[in-house]
Tab-separated table of C-alpha atoms in Angstrom:
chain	number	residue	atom	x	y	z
J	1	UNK	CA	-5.370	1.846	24.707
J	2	UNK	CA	-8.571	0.602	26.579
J	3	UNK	CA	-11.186	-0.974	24.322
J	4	UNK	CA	-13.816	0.663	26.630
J	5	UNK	CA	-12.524	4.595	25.896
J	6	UNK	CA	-11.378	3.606	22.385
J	7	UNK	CA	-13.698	4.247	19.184
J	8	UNK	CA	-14.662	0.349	17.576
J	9	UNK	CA	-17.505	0.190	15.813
J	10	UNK	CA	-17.550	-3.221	14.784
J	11	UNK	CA	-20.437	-5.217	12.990
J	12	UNK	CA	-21.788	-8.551	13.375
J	13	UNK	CA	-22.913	-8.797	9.657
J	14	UNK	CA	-21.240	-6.770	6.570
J	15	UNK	CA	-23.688	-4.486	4.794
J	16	UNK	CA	-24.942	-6.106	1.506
J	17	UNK	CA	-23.492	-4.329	-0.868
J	18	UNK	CA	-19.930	-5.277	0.164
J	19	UNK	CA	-19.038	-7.791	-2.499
J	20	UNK	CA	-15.244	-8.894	-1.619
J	21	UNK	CA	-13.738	-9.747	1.686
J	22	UNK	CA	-11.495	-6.869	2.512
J	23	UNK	CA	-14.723	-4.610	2.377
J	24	UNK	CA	-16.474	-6.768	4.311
J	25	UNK	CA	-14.251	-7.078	6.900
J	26	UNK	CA	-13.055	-3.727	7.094
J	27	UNK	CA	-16.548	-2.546	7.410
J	28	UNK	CA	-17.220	-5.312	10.306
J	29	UNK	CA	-13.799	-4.117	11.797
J	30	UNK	CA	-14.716	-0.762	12.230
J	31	UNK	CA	-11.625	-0.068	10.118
J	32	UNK	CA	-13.936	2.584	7.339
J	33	UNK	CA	-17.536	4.261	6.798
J	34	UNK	CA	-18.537	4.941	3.759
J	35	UNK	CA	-19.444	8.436	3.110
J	36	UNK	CA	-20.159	8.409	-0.568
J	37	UNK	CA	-19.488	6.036	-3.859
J	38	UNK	CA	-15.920	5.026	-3.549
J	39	UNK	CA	-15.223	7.779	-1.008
J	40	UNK	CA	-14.829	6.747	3.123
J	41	UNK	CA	-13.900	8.389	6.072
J	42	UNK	CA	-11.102	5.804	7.850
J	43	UNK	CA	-11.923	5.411	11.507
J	44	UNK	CA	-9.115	5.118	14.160
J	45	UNK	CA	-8.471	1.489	13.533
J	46	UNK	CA	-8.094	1.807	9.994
J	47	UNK	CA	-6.370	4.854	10.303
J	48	UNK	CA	-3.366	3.189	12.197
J	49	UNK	CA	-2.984	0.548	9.858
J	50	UNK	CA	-3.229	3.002	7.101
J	51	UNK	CA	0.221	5.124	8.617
J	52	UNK	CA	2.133	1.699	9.522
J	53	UNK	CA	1.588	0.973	5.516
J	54	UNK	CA	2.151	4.628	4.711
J	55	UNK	CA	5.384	4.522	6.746
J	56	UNK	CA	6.798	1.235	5.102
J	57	UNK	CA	6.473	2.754	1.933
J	58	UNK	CA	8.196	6.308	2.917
J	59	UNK	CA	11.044	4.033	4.447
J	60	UNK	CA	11.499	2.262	1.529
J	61	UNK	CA	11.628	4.889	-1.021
J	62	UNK	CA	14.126	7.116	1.199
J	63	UNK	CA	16.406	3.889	1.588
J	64	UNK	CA	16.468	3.904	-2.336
J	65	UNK	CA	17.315	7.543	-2.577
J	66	UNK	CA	13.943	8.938	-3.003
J	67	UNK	CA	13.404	12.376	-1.675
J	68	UNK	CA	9.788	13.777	-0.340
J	69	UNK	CA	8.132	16.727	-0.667
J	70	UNK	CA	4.528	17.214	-0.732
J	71	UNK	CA	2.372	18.767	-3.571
J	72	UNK	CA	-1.361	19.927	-3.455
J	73	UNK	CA	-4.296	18.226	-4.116
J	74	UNK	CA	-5.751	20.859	-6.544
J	75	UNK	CA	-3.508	21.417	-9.917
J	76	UNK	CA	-3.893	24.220	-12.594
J	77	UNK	CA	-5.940	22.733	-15.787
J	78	UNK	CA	-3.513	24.763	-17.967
J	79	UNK	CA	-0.074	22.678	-16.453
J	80	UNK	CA	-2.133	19.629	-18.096
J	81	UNK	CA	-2.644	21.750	-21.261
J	82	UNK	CA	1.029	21.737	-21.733
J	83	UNK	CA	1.798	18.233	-21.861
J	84	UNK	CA	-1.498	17.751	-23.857
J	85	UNK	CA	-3.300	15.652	-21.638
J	86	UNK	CA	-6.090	17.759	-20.040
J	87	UNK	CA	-8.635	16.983	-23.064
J	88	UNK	CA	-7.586	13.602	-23.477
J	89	UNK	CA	-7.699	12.270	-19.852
J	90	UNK	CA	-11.223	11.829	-20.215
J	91	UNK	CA	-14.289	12.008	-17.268
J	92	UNK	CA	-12.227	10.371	-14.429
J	93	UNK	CA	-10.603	13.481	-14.139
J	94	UNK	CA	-12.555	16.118	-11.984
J	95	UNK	CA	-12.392	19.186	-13.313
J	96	UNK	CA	-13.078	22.108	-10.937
J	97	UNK	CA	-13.571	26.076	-11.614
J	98	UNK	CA	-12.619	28.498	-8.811
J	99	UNK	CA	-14.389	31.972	-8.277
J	100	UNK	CA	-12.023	33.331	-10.475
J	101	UNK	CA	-12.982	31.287	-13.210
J	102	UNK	CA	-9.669	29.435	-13.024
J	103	UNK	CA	-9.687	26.279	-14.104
J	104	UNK	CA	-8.836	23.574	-11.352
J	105	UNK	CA	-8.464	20.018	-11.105
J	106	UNK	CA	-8.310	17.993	-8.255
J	107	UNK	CA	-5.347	16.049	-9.060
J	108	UNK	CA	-5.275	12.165	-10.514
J	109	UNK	CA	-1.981	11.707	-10.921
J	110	UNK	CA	1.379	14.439	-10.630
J	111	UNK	CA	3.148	13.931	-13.583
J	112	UNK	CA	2.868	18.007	-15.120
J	113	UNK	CA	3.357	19.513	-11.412
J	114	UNK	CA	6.559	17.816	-10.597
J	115	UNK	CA	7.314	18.298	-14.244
J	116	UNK	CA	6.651	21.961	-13.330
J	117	UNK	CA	8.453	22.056	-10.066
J	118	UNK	CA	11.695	20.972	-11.629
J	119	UNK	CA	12.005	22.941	-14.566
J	120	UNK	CA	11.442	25.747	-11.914
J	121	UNK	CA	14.603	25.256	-10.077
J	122	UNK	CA	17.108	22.384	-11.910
J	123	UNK	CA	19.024	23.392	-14.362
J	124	UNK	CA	22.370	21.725	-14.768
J	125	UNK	CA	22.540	17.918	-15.175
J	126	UNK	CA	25.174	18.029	-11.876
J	127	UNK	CA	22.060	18.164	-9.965
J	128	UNK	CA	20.952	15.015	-11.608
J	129	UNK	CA	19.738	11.542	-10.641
J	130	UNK	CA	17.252	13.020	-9.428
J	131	UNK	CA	14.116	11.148	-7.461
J	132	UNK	CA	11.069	12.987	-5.731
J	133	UNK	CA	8.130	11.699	-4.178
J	134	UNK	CA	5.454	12.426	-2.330
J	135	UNK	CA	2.370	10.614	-0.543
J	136	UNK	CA	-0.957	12.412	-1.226
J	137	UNK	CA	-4.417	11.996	-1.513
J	138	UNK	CA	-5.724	11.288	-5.272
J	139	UNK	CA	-9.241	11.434	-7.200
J	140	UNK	CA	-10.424	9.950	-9.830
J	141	UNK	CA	-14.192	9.666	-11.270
J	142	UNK	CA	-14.505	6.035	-11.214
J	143	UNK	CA	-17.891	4.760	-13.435
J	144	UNK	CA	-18.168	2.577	-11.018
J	145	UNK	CA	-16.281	2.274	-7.374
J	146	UNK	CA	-16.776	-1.042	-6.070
J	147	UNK	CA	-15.272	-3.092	-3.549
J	148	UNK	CA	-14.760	-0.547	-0.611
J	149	UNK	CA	-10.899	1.057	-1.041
J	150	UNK	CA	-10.257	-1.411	-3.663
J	151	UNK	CA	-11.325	0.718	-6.150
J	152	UNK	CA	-12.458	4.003	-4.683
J	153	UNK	CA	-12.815	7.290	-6.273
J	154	UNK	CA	-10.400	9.221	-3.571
J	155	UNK	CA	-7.540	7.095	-2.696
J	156	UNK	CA	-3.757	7.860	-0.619
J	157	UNK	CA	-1.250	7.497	-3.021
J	158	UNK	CA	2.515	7.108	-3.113
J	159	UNK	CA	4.236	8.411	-6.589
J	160	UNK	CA	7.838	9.284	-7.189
J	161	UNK	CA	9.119	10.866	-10.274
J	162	UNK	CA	12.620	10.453	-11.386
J	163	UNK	CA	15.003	12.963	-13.461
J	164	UNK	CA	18.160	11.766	-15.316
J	165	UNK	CA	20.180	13.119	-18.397
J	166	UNK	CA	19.277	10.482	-20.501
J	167	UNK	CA	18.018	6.836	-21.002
J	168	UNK	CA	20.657	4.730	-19.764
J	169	UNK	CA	20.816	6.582	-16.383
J	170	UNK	CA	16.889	6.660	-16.492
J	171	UNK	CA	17.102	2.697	-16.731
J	172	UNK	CA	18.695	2.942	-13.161
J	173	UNK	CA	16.162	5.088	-11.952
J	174	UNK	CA	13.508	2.737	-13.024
J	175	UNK	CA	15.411	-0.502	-11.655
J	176	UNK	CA	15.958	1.187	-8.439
J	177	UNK	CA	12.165	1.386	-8.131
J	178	UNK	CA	11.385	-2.149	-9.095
J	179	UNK	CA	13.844	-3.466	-6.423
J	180	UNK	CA	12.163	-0.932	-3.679
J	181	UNK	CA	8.763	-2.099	-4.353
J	182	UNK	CA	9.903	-5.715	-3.804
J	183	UNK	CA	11.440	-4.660	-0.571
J	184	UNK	CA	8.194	-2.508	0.354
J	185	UNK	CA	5.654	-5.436	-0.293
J	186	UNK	CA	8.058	-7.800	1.495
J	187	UNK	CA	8.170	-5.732	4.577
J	188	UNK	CA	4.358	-6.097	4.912
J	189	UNK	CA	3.863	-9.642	4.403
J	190	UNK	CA	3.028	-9.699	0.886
J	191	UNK	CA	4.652	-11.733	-2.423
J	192	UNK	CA	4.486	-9.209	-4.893
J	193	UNK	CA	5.542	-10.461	-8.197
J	194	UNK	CA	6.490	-7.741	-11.036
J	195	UNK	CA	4.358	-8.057	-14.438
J	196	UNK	CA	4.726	-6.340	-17.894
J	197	UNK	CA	2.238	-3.867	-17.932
J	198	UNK	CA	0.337	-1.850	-20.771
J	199	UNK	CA	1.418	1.615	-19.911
J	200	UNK	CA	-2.219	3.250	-20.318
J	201	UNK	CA	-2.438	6.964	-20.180
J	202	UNK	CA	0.661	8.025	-18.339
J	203	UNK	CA	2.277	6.898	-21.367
J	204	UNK	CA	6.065	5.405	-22.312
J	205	UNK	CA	7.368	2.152	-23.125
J	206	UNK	CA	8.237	0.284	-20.446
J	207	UNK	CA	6.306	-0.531	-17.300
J	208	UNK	CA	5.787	-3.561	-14.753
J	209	UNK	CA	3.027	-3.780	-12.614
J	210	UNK	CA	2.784	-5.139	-8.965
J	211	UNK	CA	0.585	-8.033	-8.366
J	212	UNK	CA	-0.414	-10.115	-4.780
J	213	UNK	CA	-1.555	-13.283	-5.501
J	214	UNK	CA	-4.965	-13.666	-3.801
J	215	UNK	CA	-8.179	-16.162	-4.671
J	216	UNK	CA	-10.010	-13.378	-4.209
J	217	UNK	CA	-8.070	-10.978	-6.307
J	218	UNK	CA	-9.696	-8.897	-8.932
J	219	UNK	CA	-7.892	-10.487	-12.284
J	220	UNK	CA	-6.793	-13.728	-13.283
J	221	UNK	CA	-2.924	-14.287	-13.353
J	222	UNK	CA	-0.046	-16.340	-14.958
J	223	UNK	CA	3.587	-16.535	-13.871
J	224	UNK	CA	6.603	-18.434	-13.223
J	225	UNK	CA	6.216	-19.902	-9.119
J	226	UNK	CA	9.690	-19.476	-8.885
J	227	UNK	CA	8.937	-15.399	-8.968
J	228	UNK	CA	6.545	-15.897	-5.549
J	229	UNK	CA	9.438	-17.926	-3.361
J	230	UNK	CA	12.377	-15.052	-4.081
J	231	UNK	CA	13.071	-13.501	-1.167
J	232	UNK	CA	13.523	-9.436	-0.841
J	233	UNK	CA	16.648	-8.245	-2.922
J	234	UNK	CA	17.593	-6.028	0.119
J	235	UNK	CA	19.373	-2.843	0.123
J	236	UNK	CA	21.718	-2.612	-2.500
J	237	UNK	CA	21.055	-0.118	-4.930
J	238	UNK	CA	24.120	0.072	-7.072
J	239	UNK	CA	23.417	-0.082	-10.745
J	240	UNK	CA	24.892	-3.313	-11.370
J	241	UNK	CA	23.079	-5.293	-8.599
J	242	UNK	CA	19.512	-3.465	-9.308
J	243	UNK	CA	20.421	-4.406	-13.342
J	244	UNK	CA	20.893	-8.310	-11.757
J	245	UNK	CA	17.247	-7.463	-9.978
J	246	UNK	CA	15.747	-6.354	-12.827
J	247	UNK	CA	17.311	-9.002	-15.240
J	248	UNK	CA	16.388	-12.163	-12.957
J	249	UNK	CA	13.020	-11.073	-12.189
J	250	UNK	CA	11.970	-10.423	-15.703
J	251	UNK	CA	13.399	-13.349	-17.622
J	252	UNK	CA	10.998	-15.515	-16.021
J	253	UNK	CA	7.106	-15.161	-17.644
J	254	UNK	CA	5.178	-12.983	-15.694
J	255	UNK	CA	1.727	-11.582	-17.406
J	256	UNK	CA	-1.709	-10.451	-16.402
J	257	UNK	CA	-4.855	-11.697	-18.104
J	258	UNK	CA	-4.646	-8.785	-20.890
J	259	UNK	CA	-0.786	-9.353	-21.772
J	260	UNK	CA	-0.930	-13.157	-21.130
J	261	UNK	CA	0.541	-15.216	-24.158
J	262	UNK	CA	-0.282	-19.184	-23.663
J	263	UNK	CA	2.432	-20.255	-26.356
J	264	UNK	CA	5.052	-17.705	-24.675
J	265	UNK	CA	4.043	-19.026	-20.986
J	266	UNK	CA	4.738	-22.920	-22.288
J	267	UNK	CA	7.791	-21.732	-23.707
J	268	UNK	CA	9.112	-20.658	-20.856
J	269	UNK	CA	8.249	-22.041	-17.787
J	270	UNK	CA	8.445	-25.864	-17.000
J	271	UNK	CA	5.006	-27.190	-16.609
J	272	UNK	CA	5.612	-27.542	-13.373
J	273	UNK	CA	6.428	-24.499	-12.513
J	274	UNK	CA	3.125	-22.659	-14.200
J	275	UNK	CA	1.206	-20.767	-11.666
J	276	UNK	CA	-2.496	-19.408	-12.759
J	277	UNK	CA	-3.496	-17.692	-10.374
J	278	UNK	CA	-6.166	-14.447	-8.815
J	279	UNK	CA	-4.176	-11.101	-8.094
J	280	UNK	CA	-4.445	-7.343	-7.047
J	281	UNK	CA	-2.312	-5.162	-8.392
J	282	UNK	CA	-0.621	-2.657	-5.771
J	283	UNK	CA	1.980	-1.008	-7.520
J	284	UNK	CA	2.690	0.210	-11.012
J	285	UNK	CA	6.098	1.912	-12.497
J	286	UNK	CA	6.488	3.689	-15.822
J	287	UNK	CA	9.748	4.826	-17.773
J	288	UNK	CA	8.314	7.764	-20.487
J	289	UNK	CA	11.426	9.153	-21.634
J	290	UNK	CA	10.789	12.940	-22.675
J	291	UNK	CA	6.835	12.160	-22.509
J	292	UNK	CA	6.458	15.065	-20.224
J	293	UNK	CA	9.518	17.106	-20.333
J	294	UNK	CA	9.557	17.989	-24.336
J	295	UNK	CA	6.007	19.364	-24.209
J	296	UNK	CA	6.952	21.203	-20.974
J	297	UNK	CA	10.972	21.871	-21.753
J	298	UNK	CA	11.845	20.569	-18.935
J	299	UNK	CA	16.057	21.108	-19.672
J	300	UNK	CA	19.189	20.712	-18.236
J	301	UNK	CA	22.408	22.043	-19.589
J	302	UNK	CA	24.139	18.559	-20.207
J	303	UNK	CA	28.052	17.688	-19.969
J	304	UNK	CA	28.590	19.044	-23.369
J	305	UNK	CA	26.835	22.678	-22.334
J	306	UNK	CA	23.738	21.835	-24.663
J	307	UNK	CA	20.319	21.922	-23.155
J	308	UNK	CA	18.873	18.601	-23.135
J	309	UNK	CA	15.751	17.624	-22.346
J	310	UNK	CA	15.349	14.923	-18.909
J	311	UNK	CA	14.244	11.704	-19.299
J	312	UNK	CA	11.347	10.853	-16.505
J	313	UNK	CA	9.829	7.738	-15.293
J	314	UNK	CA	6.867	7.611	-12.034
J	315	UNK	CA	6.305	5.121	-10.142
J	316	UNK	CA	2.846	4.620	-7.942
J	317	UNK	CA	2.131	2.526	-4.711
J	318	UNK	CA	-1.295	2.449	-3.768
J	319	UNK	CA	-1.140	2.787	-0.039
J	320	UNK	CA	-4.889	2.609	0.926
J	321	UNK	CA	-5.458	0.339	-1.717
J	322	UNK	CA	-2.803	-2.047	0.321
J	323	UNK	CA	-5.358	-2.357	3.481
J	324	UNK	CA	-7.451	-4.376	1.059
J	325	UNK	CA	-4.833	-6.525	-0.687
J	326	UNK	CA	-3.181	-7.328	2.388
J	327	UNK	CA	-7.003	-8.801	4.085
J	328	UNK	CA	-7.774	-10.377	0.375
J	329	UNK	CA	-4.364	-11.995	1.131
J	330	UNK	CA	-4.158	-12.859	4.484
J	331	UNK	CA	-7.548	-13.588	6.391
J	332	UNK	CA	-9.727	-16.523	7.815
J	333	UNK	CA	-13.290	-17.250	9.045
J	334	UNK	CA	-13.081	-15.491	12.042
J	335	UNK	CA	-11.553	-11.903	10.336
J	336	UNK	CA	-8.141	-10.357	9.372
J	337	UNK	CA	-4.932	-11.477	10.099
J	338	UNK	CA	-2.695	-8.785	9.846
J	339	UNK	CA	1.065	-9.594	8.907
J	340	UNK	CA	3.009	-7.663	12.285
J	341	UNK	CA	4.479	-4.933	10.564
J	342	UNK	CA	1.241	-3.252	9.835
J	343	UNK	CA	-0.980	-4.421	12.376
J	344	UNK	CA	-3.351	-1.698	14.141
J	345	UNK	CA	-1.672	-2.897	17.619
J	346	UNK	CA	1.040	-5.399	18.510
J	347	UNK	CA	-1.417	-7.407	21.026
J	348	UNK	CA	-4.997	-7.650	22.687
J	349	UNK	CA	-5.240	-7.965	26.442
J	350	UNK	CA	-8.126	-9.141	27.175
J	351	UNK	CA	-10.248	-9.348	30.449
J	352	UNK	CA	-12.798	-12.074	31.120
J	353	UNK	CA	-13.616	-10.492	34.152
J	354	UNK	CA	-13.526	-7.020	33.947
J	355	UNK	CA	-15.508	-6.977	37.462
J	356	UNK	CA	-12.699	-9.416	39.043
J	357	UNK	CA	-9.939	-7.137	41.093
J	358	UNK	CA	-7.384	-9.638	40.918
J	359	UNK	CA	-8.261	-10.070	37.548
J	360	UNK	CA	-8.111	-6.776	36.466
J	361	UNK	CA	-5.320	-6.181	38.867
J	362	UNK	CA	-3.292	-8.519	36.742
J	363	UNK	CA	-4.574	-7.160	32.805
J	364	UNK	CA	-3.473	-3.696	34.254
J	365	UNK	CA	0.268	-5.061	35.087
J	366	UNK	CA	0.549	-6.731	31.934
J	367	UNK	CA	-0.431	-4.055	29.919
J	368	UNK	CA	2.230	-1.879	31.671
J	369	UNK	CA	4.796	-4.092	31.245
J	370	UNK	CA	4.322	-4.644	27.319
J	371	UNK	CA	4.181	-1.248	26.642
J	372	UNK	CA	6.882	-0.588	28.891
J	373	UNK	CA	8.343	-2.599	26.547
J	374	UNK	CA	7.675	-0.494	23.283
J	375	UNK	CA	4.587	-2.714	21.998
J	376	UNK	CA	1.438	-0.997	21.160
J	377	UNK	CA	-1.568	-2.770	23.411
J	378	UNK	CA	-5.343	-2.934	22.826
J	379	UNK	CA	-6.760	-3.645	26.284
J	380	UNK	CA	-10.502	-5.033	26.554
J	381	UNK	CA	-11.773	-4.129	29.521
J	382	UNK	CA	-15.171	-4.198	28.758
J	383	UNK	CA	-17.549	-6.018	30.165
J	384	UNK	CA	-18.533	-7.670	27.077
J	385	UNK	CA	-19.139	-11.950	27.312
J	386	UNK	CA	-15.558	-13.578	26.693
J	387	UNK	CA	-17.229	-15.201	23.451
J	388	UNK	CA	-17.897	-11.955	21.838
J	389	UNK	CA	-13.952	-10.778	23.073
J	390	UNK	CA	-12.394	-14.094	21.282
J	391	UNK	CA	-14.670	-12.770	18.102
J	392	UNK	CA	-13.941	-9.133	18.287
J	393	UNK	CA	-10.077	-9.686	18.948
J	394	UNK	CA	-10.259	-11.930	16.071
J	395	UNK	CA	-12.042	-10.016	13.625
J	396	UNK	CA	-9.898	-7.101	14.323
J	397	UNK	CA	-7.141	-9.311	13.487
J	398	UNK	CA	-3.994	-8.307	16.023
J	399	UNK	CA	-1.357	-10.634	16.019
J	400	UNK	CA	-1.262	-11.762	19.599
J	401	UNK	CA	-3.820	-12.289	22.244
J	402	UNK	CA	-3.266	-12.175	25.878
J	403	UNK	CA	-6.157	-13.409	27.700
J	404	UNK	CA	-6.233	-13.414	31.390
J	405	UNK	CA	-8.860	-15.151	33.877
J	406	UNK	CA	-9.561	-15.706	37.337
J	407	UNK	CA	-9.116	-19.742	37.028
J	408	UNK	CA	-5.422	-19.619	34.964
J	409	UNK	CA	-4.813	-16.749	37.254
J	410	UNK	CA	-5.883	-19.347	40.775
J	411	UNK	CA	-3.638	-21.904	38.497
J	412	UNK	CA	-0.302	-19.040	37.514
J	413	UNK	CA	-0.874	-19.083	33.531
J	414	UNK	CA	-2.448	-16.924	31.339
J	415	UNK	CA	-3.249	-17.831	27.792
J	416	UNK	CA	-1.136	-16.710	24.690
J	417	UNK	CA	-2.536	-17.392	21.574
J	418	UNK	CA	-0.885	-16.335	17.903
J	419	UNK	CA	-3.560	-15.355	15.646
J	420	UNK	CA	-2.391	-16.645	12.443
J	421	UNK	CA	-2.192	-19.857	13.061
J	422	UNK	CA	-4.254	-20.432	16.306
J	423	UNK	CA	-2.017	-21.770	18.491
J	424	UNK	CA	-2.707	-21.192	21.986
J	425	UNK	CA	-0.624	-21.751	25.053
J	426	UNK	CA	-1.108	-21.805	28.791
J	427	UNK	CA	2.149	-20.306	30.301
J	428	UNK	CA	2.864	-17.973	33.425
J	429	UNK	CA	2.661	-14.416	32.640
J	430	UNK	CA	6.184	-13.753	32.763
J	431	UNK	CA	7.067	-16.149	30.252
J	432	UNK	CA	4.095	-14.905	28.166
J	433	UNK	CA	5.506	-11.221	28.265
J	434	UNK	CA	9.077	-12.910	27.344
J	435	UNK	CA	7.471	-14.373	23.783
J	436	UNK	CA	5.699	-11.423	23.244
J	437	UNK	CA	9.090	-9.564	23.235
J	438	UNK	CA	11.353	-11.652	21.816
């Protein structure tokens, strides 16, 4: 993609209202506009970072057995009626009356219409587990949206919602979740450690939330630093080795600032190994038992032949909310520095003489080659000074830059620099297109 044909709106100074670093810099970036409180319309760098992220996520919920579908944005007030929670959800929801005087709601969460979906069409417990997800556009009235798609009013949402005869199958369910959102966050660069979590209106009595430590995260921490060093739990998902997940994970103290208990944390973690930290939570699973299902007889006909009612648990990722939490987590003076896996492009090529033949002569053949090679290329061609390219390619924060220019081209180098740590190297462009593809 040429820089000069593609759509970049970047910004030399963040708007003042943009409190925390990932809306600054995603606002500088060119990555979102705002279009109303806590509602923006992602531009075409955001966008692509918002599908790699989106596309992580759907990966990682199919490898645990997940199944998608996709439901609508608007849901009948009367499914919420059912399972009694239409009155008590209180103003975040928006509520919404058609010209038929139907009453509408555009939706905050799915838990009644998948409730609704299965009752429609499952009825033995042979069908059963039973996972189904689906990555959608939410809304919720916010009081106050702050801190750009941190805490917006519409938001892209992942939630799953599993089905299982009764509790101890549900308890798989629930650990199979817990060990895919470890394996999602890992994938993108991120140390996500699982907390206890207050359960809040979605209801049940067990639930862990997500959190990525950040200094600028929205809540203050505590937790075992032996949690942040384990690596992924990979792709297992038997019961027994998402049980072991689940079991080493949680016996180590873990608590946000709400559920934090000093004594409890001194207890059990060697002073050493106390971490207090910042963090953003990203991801949030729930086990509710019949919460849903009784209200909304949601049945199967069970081994015995008696109708029993499913046990359910959901289980949210917030996707855009991720474009934030991974900048909070991972950025520098000059911008973003976006972990590979979810970077806008693999690489910047980038001109300092766009009016140079050789030059560009060169910049054109290196482009081809890389994406010859599969990697996704941002190529500045623009005539802008090479001071404000180094800034833009930083702010924008892709991985690698490729900078070509007439005197490394007179000498047979070009310069290959890695953005997260800054190192730079001066090396022929053959060998630069060999690292860049290793």
């Amino acid at each position: 993609m040429r820089l000069s044909r593609f759509f970049l709106p970047t910004l030399k100074e963040a708007p003042s209202d943009a409190q925390i670093v990932s809306h600054q810099l995603m606002l500088r970036a060119g990555m979102i506009k705002q279009e109303a409180a806590g509602i923006y319309a992602w531009l075409p760098l955001g966008l692509k970072v918002l599908r790699k992220i989106e596309q992580i996520v759907r990966e990682e919920q199919m490898r645990a057995g997940a199944v998608e579908l996709l439901m609508p944005t608007l849901q009948l007030a009367d499914l919420w009626r059912e399972s009694g929670r239409y009155d008590a959800y209180g103003p975040e929801m928006l509520r919404i009356t058609d010209r038929h005087e139907r009453e509408l709601l555009y939706g905050p969460t799915n838990e009644e219409m998948i409730t609704d979906i299965f009752r429609a069409y499952v009825k033995s417990y042979k069908s059963l587990p039973l996972n189904l997800f689906h990555i959608q556009w939410k809304f919720r009235d916010e009081r106050r949206p702050r801190f750009g798609v941190m805490r917006g009013r519409e938001f892209l949402m992942k939630d799953a919602y599993s089905f299982d005869v009764d509790e101890a199958a549900a308890r798989v369910a629930y650990n199979r979740m817990f060990v895919a959102y470890l394996n999602t966050f890992a994938r993108m660069g991120l140390k996500a450690v699982p907390m206890r979590a207050d359960t809040g209106p979605i209801g049940g009595d067990l639930s862990h939330e997500f959190i990525v430590l950040a200094e600028t995260g929205e809540s203050e921490v505590f937790c075992d630093r032996k949690l942040v060093e384990m690596p992924a739990p990979g792709d297992d998902f038997s019961a027994e080795a998402v049980q072991a997940v689940f079991d080493e994970r949680t016996a180590l103290y873990a608590a946000t600032e709400e559920m934090h208990d000093p004594a409890q944390f001194e207890a059990k973690t060697a002073e050493g190994d106390r971490l207090s930290a910042r963090g953003i939570e990203v991801g949030h699973i729930f086990y509710f038992g019949t919460k849903y299902s009784a209200p909304m007889k949601a049945k199967v006909a069970g081994p015995d032949g008696q109708d029993a009612e499913v046990h359910m648990g959901s289980y949210g990722v917030g996707v855009s909310r991720l474009l934030g939490a991974i900048i909070e987590a991972s950025h520098d003076a000059g911008g973003i520095i976006w972990p590979d896996a979810v970077a806008p492009f693999d690489v910047v090529v980038i001109n300092l003489r766009a009016n140079d033949e050789a030059v560009s002569a060169a910049c054109e053949d290196a482009v081809a080659q890389l994406e010859k090679l599969g990697k996704d290329v941002l190529y500045d061609d623009t005539d802008e000074r090479p001071g404000g390219k180094f800034a833009t390619a930083d702010l924008i924060g892709v991985p690698w830059q490729l900078t070509i220019g007439p005197k490394g081209l007179s000498d047979g180098v070009v310069e290959l620099k890695r953005r997260a740590t800054g190192e730079k190297v001066s090396v022929p462009l053959a060998e630069a297109i060999e690292r860049l593809t290793a």
